[in-house]
Every structure is written in structure tokens, then in C-alpha cells.
Coordinates of N, CA and C in Angstrom, one line a residue:
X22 N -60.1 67.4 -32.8 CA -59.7 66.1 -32.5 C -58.4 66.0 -31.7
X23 N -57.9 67.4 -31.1 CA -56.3 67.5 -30.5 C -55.1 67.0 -31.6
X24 N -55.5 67.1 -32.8 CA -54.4 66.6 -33.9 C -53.9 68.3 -34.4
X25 N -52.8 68.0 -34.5 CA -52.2 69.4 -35.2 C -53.0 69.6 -36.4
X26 N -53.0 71.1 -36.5 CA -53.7 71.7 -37.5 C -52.6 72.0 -38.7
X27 N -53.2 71.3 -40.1 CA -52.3 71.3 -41.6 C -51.9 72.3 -41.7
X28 N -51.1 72.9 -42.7 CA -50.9 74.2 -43.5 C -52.4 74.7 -44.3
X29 N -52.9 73.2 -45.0 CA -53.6 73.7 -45.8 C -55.2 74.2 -44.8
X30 N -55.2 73.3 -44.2 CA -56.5 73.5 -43.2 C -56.5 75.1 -42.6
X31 N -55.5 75.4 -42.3 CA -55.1 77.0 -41.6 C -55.4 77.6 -42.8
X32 N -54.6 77.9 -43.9 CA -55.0 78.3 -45.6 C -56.2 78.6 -45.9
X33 N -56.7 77.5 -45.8 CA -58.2 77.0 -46.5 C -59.3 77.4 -45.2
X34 N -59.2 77.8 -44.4 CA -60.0 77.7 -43.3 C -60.1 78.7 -42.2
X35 N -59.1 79.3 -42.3 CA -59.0 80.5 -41.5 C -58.7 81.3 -42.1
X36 N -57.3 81.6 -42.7 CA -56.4 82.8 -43.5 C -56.9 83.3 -44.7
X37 N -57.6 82.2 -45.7 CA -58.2 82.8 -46.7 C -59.3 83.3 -46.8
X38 N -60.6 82.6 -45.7 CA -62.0 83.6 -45.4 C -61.6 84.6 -45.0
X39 N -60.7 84.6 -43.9 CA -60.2 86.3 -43.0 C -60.2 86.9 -44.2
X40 N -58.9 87.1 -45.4 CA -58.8 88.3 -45.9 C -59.6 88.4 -46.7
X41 N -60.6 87.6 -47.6 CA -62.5 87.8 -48.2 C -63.0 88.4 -47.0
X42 N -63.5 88.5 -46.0 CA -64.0 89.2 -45.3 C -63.4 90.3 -45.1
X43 N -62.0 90.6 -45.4 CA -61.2 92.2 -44.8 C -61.3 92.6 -46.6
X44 N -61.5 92.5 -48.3 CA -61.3 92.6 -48.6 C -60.5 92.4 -49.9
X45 N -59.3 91.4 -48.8 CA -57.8 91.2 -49.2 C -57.9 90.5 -50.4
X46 N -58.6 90.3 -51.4 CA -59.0 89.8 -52.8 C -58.1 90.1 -54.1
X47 N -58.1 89.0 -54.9 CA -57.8 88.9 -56.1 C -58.8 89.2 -56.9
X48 N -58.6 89.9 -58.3 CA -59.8 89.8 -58.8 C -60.7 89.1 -59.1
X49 N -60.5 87.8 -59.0 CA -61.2 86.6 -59.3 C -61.9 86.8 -57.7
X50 N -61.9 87.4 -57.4 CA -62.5 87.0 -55.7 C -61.6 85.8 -54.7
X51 N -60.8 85.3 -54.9 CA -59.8 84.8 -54.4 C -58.9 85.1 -53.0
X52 N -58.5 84.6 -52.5 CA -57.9 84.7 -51.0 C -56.6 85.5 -52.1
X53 N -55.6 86.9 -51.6 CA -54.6 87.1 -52.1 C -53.1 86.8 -51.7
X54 N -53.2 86.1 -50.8 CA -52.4 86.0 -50.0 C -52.4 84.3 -49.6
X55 N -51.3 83.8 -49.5 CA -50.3 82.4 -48.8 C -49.9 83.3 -47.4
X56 N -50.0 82.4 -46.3 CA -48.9 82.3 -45.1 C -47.5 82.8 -45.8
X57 N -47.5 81.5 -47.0 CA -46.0 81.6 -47.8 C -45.4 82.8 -47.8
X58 N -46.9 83.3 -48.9 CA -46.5 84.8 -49.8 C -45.5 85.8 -48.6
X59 N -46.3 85.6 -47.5 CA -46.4 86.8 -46.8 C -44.9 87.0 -45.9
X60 N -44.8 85.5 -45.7 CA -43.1 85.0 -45.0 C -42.1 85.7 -46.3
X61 N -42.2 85.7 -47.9 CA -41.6 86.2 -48.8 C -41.6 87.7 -48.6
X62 N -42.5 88.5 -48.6 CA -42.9 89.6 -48.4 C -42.3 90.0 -47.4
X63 N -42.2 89.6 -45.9 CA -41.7 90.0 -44.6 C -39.6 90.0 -44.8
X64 N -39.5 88.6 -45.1 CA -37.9 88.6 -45.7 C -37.4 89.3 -46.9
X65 N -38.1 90.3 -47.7 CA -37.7 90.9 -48.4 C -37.8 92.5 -47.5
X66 N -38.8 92.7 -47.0 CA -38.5 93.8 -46.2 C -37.2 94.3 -45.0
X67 N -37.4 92.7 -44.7 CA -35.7 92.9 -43.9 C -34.5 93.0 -44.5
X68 N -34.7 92.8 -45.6 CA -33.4 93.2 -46.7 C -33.5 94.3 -47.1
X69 N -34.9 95.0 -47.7 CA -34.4 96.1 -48.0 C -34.4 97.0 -47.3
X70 N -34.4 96.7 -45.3 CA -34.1 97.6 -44.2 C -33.4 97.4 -44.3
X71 N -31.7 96.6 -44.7 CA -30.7 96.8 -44.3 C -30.5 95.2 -43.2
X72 N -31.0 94.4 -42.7 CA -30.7 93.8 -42.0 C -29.4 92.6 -42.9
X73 N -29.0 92.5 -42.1 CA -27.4 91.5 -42.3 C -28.4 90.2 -43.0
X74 N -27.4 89.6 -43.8 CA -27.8 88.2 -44.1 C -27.7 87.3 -43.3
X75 N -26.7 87.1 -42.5 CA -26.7 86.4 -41.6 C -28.4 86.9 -40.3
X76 N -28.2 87.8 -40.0 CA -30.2 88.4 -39.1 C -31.0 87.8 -39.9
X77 N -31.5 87.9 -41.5 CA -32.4 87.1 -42.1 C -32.8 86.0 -42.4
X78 N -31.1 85.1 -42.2 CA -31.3 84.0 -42.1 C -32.3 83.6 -40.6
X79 N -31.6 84.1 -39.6 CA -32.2 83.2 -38.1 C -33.5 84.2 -38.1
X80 N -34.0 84.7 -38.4 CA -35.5 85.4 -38.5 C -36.1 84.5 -39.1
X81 N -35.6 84.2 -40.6 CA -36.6 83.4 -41.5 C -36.7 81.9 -40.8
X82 N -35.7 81.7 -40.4 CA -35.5 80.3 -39.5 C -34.9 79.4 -40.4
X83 N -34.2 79.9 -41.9 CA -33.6 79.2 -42.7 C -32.0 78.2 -41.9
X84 N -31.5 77.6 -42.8 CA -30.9 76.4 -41.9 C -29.6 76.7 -42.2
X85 N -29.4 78.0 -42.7 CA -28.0 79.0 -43.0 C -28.2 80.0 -43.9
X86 N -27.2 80.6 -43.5 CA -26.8 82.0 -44.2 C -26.9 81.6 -45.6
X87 N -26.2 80.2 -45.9 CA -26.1 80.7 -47.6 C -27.4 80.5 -48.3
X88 N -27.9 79.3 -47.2 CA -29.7 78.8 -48.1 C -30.2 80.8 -48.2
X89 N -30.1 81.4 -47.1 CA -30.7 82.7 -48.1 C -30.1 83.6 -48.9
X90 N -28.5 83.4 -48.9 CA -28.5 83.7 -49.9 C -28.8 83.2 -51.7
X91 N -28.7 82.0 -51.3 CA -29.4 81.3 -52.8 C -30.7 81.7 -53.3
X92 N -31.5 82.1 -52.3 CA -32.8 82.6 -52.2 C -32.9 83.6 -52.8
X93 N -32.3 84.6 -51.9 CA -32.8 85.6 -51.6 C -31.3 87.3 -52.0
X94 N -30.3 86.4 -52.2 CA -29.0 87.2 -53.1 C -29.4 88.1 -53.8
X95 N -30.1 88.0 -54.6 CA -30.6 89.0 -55.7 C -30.6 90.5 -55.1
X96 N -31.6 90.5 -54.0 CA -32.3 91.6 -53.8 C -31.2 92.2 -52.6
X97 N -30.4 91.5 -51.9 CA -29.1 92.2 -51.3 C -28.6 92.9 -52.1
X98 N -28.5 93.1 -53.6 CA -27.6 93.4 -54.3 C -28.0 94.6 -54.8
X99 N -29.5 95.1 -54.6 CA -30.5 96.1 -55.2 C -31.0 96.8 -54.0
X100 N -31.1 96.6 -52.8 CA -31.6 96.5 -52.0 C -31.7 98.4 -51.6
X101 N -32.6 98.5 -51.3 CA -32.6 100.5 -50.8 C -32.6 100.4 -49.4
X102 N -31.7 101.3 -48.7 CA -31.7 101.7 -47.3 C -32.7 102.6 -47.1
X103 N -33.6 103.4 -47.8 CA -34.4 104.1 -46.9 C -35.8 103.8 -46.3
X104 N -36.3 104.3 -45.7 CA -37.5 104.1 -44.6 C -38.4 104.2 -45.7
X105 N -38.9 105.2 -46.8 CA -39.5 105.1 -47.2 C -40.0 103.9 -48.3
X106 N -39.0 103.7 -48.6 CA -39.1 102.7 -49.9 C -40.0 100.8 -49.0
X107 N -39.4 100.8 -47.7 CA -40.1 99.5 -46.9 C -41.5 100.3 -46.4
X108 N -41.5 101.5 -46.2 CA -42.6 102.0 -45.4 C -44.1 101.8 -46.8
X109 N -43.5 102.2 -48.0 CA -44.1 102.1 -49.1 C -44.9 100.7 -49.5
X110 N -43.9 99.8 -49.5 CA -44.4 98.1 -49.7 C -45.3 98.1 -48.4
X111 N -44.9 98.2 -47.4 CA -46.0 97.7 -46.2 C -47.6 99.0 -46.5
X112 N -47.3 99.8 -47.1 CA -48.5 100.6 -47.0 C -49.3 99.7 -48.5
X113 N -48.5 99.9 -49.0 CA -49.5 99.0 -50.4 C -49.9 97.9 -49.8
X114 N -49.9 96.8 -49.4 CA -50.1 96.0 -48.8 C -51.1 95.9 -47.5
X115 N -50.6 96.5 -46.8 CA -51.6 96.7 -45.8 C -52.0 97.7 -45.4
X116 N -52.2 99.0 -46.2 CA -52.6 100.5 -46.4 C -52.3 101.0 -44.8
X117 N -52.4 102.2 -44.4 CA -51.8 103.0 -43.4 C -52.2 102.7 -42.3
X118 N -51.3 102.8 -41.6 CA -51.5 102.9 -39.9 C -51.4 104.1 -39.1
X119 N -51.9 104.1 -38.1 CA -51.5 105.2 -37.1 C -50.3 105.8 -37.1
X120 N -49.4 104.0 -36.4 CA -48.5 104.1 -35.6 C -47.5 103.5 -36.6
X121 N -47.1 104.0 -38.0 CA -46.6 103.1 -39.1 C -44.8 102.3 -38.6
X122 N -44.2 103.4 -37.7 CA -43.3 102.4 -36.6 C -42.5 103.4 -35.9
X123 N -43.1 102.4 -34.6 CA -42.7 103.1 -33.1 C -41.4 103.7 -33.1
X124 N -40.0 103.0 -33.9 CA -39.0 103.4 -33.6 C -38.2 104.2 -34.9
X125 N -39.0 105.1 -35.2 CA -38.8 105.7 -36.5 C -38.0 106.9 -35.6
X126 N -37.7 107.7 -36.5 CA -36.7 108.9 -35.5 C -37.8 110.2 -35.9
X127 N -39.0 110.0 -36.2 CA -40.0 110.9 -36.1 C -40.3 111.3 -34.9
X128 N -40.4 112.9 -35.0 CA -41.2 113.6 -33.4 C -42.7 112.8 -33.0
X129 N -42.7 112.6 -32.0 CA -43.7 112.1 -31.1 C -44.2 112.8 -30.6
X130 N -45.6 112.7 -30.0 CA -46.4 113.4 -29.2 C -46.7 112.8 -28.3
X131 N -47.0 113.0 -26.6 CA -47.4 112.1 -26.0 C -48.4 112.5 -25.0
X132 N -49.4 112.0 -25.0 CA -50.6 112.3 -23.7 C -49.7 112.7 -22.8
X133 N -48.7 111.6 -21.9 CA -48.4 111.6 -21.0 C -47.6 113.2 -20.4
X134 N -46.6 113.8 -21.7 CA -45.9 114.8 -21.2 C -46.6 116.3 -21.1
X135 N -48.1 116.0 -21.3 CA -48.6 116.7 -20.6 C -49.5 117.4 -19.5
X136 N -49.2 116.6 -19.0 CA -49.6 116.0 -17.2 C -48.5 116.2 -16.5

């Protein structure tokens, strides 16, 4: 109807068949996942990469530093610096990739260098 599309209509309508169709289930057979959940899950991984509170704030699009830290303080305070420990949450979640990230200080290989 050219009307903006709800939260819940996107939810209910797109995001929750998608991950029933990929699996992404609760045991109840249930969508596992919120838009929400997943905005929580992505801001906690930028914490425990190390990102500034102030970077999390304007990522998250929160309306200052301190709203996340009110939020989100806790886990600054626990938080692990290594690759593995974020590489681990994103694998549980969305099990392995290829290319699990481009800018890791891992050796590469490349078609191209050998041509």
C-alpha cells in the first residue's frame, strides 16, 4: 500500500519464516531470533572485540555514551580481548564460514598471486 513496513510485520513476516526455513528454531519450533535479539548479540560482540564505548554507542545508534553504558557496563568490565572468544559466539550462532574475517592477521592464499 507504499505505507512503511511495522517491526512486527518484518518479525512476523519475513525474519521469522526465513530462520524456520534455514532451521534457526527453538525447540518449540519457534522463530529463535528478534531483529532485537540480534542488535544485542552484535553490541555485545563489539565489546568483547575491544571497541571503545564511545564506537558502540554511534554503531548501536544509541543517543550517548552513557545510555550504553547503563545498558551495556557490565560486560565492559568482563569483557575478553581475543579473537577467539568473538569468533566462538558468532560460530555458535551462525556456525562456520569460509571467510570467518577478512581482516584477521591470518595467512591468506590467493588465486591471484599465482598468475
Amino acid at each position: 500500500t507504499g505505507t512503511p513496513l511495522s517491526y512486527a510485520n518484518i518479525r512476523n513476516r519475513q525474519f521469522g519464516p526465513l530462520q524456520i526455513v534455514l532451521g534457526i528454531v527453538a525447540p518449540d519450533g519457534s522463530p529463535r531470533f528478534t531483529p532485537h535479539t540480534l542488535r544485542h548479540f552484535a553490541v555485545s560482540l563489539w565489546i568483547d572485540e575491544g571497541a571503545s564505548i564511545k564506537q558502540v554507542s554511534e554503531w548501536a545508534g544509541h543517543e550517548s555514551p552513557e545510555f550504553t553504558q547503563r545498558v551495556y557496563g557490565h560486560l565492559f568490565k568482563g569483557r575478553r580481548t581475543d579473537r577467539s572468544a568473538a569468533s566462538a559466539g558468532e560460530i555458535s550462532v551462525l556456525g562456520a564460514t569460509p571467510a570467518q574475517h577478512a581482516n584477521d592477521d591470518a595467512p591468506k592464499s590467493s588465486a591471484l598471486s599465482a598468475t
